[in-house]
Tab-separated table of C-alpha atoms in Angstrom:
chain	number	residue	atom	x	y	z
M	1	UNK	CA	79.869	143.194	120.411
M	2	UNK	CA	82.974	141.356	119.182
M	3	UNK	CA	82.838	138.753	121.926
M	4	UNK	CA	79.107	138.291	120.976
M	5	UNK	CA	80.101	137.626	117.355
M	6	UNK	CA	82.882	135.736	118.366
M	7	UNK	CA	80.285	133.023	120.144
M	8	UNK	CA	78.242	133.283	117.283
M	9	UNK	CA	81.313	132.306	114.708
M	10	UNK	CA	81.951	129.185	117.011
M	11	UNK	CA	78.625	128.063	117.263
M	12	UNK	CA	78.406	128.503	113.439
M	13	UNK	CA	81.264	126.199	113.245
M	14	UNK	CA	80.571	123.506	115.286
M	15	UNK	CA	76.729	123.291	113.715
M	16	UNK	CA	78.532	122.716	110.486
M	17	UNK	CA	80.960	119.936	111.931
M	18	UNK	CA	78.323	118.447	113.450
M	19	UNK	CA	76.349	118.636	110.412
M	20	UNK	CA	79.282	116.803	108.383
M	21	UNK	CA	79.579	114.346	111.568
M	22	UNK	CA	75.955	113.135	111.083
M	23	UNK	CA	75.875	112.984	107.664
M	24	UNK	CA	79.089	110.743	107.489
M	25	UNK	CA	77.152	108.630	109.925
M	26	UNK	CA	74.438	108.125	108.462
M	27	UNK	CA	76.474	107.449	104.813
M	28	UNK	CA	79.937	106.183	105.371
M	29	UNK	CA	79.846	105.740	101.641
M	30	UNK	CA	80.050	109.445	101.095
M	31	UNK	CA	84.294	109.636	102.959
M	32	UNK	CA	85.539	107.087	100.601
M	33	UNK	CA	84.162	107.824	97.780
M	34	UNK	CA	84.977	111.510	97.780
M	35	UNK	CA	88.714	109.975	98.223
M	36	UNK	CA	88.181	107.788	95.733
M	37	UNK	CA	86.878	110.808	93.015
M	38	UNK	CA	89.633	113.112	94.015
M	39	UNK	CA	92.524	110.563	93.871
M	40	UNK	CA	91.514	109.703	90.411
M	41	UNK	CA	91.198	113.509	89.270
M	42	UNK	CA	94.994	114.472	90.733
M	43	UNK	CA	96.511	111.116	89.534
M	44	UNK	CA	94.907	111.919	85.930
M	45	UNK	CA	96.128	115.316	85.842
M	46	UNK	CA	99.873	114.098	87.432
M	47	UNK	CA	100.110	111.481	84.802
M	48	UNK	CA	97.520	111.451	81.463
M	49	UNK	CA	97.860	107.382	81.292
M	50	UNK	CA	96.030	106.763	84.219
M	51	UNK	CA	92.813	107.764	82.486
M	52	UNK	CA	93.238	105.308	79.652
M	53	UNK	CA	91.280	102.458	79.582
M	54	UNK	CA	94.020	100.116	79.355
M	55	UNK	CA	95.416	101.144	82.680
M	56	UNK	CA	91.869	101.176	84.294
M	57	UNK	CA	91.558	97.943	83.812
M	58	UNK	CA	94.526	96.863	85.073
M	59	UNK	CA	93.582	98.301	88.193
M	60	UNK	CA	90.005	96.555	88.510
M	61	UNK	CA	91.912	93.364	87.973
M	62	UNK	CA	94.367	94.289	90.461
M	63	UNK	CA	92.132	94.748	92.589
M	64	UNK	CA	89.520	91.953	91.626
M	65	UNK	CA	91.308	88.940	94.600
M	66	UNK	CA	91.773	91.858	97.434
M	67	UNK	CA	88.171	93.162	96.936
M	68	UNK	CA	86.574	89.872	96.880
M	69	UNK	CA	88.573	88.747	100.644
M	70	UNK	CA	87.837	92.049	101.615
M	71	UNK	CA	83.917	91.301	100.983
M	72	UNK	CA	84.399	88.498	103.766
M	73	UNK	CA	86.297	90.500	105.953
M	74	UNK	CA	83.657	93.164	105.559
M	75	UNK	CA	81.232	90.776	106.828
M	76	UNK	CA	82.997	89.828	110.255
M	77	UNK	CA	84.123	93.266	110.749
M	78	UNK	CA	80.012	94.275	110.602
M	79	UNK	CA	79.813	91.939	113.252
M	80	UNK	CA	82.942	93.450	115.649
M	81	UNK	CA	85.187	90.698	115.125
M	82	UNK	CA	88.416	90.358	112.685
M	83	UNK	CA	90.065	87.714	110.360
M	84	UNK	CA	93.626	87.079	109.798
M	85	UNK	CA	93.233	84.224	107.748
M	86	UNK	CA	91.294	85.677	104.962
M	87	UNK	CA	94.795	85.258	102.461
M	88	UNK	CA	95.558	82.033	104.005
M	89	UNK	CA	92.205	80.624	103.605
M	90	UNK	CA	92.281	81.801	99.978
M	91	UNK	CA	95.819	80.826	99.041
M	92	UNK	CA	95.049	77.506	100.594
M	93	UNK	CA	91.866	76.488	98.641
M	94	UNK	CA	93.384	77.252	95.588
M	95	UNK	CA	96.548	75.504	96.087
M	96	UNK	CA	93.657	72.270	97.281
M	97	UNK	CA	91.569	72.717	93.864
M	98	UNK	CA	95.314	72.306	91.925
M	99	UNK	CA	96.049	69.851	94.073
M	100	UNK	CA	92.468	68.202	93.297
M	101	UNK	CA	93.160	68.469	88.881
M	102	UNK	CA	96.327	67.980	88.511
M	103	UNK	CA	97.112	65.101	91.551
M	104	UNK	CA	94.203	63.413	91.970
M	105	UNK	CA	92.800	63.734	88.223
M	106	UNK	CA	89.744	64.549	88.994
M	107	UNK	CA	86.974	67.057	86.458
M	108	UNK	CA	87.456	70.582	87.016
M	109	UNK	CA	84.335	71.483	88.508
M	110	UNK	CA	84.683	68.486	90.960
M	111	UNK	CA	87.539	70.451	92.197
M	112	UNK	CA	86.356	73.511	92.157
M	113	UNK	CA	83.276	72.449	94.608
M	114	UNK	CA	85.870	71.051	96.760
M	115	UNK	CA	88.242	73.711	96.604
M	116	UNK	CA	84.732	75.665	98.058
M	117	UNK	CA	83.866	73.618	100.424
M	118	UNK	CA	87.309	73.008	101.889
M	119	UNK	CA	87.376	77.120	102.164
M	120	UNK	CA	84.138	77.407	103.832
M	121	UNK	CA	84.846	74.242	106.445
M	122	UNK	CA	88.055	76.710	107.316
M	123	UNK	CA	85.914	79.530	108.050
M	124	UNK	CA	83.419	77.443	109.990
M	125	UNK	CA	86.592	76.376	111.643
M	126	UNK	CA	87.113	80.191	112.875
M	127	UNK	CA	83.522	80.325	113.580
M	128	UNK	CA	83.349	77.304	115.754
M	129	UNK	CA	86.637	78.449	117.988
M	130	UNK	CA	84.733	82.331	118.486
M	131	UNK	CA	81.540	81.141	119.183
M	132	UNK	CA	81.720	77.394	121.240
M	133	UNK	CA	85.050	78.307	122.675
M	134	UNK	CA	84.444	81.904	123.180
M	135	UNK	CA	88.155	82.595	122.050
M	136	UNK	CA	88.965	86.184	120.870
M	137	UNK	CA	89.009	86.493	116.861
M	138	UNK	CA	92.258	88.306	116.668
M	139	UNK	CA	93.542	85.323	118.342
M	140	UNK	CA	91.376	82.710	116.672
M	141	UNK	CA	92.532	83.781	113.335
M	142	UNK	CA	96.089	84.527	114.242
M	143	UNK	CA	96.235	81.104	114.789
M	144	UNK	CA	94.606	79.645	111.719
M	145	UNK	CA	96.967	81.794	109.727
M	146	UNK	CA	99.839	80.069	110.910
M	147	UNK	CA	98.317	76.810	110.394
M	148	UNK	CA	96.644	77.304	106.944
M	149	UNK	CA	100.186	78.671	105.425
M	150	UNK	CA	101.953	75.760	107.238
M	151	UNK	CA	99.636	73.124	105.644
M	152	UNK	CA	99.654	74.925	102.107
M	153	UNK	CA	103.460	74.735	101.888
M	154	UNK	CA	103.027	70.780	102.916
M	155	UNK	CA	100.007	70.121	100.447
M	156	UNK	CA	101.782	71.431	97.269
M	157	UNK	CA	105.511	70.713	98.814
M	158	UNK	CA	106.236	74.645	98.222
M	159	UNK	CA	105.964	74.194	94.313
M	160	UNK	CA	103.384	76.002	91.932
M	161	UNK	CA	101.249	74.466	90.031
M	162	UNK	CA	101.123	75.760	86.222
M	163	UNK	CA	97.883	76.591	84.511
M	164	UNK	CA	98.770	74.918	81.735
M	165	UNK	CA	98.223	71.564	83.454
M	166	UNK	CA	94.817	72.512	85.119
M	167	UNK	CA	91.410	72.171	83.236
M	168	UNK	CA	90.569	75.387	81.466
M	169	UNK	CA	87.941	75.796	84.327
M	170	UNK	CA	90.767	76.577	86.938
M	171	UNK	CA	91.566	79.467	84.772
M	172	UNK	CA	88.550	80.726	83.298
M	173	UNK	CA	88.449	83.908	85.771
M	174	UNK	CA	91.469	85.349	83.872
M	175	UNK	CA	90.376	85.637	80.830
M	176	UNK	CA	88.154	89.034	79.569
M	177	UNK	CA	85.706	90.412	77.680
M	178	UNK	CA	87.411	92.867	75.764
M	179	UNK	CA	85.251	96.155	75.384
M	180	UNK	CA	87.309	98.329	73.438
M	181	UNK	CA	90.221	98.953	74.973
M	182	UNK	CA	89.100	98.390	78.444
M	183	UNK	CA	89.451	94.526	79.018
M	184	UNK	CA	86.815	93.084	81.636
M	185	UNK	CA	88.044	89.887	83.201
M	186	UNK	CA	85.483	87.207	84.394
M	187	UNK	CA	86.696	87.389	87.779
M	188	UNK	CA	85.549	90.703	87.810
M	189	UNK	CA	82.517	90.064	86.642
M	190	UNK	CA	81.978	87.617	89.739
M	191	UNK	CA	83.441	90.008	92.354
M	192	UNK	CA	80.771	92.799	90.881
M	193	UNK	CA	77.952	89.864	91.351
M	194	UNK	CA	79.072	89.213	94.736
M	195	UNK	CA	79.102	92.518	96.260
M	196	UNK	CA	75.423	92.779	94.335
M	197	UNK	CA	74.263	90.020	96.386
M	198	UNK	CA	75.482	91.009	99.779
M	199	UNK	CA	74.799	94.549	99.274
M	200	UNK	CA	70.870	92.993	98.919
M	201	UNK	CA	71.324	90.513	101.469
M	202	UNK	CA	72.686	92.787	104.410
M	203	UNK	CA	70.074	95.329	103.363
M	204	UNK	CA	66.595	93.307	103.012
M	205	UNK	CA	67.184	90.341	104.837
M	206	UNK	CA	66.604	89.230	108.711
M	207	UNK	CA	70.404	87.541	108.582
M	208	UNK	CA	71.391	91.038	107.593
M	209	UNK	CA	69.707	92.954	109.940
M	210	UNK	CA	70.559	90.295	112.572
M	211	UNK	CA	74.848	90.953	111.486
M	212	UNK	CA	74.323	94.776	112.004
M	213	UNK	CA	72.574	94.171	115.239
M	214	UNK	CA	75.267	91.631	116.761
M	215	UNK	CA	78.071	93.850	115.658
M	216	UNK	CA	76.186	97.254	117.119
M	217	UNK	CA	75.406	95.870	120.576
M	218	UNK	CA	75.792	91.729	121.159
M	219	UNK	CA	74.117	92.085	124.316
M	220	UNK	CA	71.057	93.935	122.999
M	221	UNK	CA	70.900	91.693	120.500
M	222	UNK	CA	70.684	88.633	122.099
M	223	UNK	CA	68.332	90.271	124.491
M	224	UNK	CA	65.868	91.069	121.303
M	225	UNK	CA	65.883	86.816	120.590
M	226	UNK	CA	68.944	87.230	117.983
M	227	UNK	CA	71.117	84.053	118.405
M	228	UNK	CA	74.002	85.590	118.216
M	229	UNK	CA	76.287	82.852	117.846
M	230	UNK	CA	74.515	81.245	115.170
M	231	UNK	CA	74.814	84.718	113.375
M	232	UNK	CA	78.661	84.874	114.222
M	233	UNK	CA	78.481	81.285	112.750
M	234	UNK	CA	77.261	81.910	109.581
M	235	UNK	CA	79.463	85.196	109.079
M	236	UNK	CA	82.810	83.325	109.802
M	237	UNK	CA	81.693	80.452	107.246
M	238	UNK	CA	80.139	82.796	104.835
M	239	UNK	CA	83.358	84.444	104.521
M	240	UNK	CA	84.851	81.124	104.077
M	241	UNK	CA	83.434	80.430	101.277
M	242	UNK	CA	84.255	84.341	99.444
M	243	UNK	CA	87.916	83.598	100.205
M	244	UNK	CA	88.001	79.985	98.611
M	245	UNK	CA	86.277	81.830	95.523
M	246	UNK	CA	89.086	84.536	95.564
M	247	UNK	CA	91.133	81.811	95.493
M	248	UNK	CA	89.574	80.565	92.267
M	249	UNK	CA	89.802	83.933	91.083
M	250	UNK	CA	93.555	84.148	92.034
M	251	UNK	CA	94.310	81.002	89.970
M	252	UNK	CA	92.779	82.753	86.991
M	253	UNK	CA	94.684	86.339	87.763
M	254	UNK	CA	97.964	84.111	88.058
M	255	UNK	CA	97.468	81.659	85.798
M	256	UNK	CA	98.624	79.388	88.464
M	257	UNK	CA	98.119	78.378	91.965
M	258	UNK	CA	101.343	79.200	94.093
M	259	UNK	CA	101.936	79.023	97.685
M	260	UNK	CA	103.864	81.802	97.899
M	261	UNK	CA	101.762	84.203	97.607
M	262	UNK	CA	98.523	86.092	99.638
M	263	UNK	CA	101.390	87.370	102.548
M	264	UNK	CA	99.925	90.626	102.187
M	265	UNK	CA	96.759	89.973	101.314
M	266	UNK	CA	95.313	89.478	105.378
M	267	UNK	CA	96.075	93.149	106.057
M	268	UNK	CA	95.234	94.535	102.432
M	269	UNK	CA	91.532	93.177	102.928
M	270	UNK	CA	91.278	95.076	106.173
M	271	UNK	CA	92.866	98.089	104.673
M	272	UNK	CA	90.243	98.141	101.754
M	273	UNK	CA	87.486	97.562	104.888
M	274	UNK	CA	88.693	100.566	106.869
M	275	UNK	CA	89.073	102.797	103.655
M	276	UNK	CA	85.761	101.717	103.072
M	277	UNK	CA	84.287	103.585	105.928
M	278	UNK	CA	82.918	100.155	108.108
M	279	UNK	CA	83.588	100.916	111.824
M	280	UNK	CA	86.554	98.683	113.033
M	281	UNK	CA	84.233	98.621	116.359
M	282	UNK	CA	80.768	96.365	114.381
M	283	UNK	CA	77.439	97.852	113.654
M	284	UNK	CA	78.186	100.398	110.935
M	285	UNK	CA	79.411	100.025	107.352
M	286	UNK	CA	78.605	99.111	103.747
M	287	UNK	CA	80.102	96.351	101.432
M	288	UNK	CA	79.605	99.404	98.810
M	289	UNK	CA	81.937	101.115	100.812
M	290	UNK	CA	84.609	98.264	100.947
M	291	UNK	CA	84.486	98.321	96.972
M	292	UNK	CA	85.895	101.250	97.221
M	293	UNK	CA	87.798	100.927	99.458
M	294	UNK	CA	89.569	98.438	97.312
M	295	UNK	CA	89.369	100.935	94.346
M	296	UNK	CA	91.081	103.266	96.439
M	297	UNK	CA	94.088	101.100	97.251
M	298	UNK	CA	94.897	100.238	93.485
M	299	UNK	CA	94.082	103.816	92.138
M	300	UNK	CA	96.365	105.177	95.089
M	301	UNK	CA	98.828	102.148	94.098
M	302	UNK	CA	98.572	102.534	90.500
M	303	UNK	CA	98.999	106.266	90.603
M	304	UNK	CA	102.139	106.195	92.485
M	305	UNK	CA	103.370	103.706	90.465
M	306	UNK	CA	102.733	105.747	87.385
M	307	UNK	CA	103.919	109.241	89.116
M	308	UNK	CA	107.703	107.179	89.850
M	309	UNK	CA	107.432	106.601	93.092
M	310	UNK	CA	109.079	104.156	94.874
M	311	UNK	CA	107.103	100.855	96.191
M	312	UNK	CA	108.165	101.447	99.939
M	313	UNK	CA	106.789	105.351	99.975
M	314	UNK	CA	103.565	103.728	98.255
M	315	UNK	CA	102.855	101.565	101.629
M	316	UNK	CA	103.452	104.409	103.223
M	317	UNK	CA	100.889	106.697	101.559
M	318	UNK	CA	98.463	103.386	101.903
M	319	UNK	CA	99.251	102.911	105.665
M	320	UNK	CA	99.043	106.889	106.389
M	321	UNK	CA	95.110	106.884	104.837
M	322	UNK	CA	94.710	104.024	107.449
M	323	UNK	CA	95.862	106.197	109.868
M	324	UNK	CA	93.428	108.790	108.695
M	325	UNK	CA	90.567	106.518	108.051
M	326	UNK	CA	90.771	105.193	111.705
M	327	UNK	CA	90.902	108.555	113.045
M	328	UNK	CA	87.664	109.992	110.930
M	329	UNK	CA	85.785	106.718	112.165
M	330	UNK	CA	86.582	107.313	116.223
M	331	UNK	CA	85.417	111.154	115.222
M	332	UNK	CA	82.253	109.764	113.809
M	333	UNK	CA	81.272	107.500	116.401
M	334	UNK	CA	81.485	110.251	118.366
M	335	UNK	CA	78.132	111.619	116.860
M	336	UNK	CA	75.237	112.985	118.997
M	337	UNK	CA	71.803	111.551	118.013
């Protein structure tokens, strides 16, 4: 009798892991954002500032530049692949449109257009070397890293360029609509729009459809009349084009365009992906998810900070939800349709 109920305890159990497997498979939305909803409860109740609207909105805008690379690197992560040049690629455009003002005199929004169009003929870069010469992106991108920082430190000579002498356009994305005491910046506003878009546009579209598919099974795909390529094409240049717009966002968030910064920002956007609950291996994911994802790095970030604790334990509390996040997306593939 005990053995029998024994069997029937175990059985019990795995019908309710597998229960929680499918469901996380069929919403990877649901993992992060029960993070996300729990990390702001303990960090409210650790520290009663972190609920004030003041300090929320210094994490949206903290998290404003990493959210909107992320929403590129969400994009060729759907699709299986991976880009290291994401904070390059943005550093570098906005160091060009500087460059473009305050050097070569020209109108702000001629500069801006360039600035985008020099960030999106980068991506197609990356998308030309994975696609035509069937290079690896992890090595692709590794590659354009180096070179993108290396010809950002020549462009601007290592020097930052002050908002002060840019046209009020280079720096428009800083400044907020205050609504009460919670203070809404403009680049937020166009990070919010973004993620609208693409949320509608991997969702109801054929390109959309056609990302999931390439990512899920490239073979199949192709095999179904997808052209691939072209789809890996568009993805890599597409994402081009979000990071030279983070870039105008990071001007605003700075109030200045300096090459010394975005180091961090590569792995950040992939951290925000992963937290987000989009498999590292294509097919699954949501750019929902990667919002907050994001969210969850600057509430986890800002609630340390708040609690005391020091900077280096704060990585390490960000790397070990990697860690976990990785781990709960191997145990998910894993699912049994």
């Amino acid at each position: 009798m005990s053995s029998t109920t024994a069997d029937f305890d175990v059985r019990k159990d795995d019908s309710l892991g597998l229960r929680i497997q499918h469901l996380l498979h069929s919403n990877p939305v649901l993992g992060p954002l029960a993070v996300l909803v729990v990390a702001i409860i303990a960090f409210s109740i650790v520290n009663g500032r972190f609920l004030t609207a003041t300090n929320l909105s210094l994490v949206l805008q903290q998290v404003t530049v990493i959210a909107t690379l992320a929403l590129g690197q969400t994009l060729i992560i759907l699709t299986a692949g991976i880009d290291l040049s994401a904070g390059a690629i943005a550093v570098f455009s906005s160091i060009l449109m500087a460059t473009f003002c305050v050097d070569a005199g020209m109108p702000g929004i001629v500069a801006l257009l360039l600035g985008f169009a020099c960030g999106t003929a980068m991506g197609a870069i990356n998308g030309f070397l994975v696609t035509r010469m069937k290079l690896p992106p992890f090595i692709v991108t590794l590659g354009t890293l180096t070179i993108f920082f290396s010809l950002n430190s020549v462009v601007s000579n290592s020097e930052t360029v002050r908002g002060t002498d840019m046209p009020g356009l280079m720096t428009w994305t800083g400044n907020s609509i205050p609504i009460g005491d919670f203070r809404l910046t403009y680049g937020s506003i166009i990070m919010l729009l973004l993620f609208g878009f693409f949320f509608y546009a991997l969702g109801n579209t054929a390109w959309g459809k056609h990302v999931y598919a390439t990512g899920d099974d490239s073979e199949a795909a192709r095999l179904a009349g997808i052209q691939t390529n072209r789809v890996l094409f568009s993805v890599y240049t597409v994402a081009g084009l979000l990071y030279a717009i983070g870039g105008w966002i990071l001007i605003g968030r700075l109030a200045s365009a300096s090459p010394n910064v975005g180091v961090e920002y590569n792995l950040d956007s992939i951290t925000a992906v992963v937290l987000g609950g989009t498999s590292l291996f294509g097919g699954r994911g949501s750019v929902i998810g990667t919002l907050i994802g994001a969210l969850i790095v600057g509430v986890f970030r800002n609630g340390l900070q708040l609690g005391g604790v020091e900077v280096v334990w704060q990585g390490f509390a960000i790397g070990l939800l990697v860690l976990v996040a990785v781990s709960l997306d191997q145990w998910i593939r894993k699912v049994r349709t």
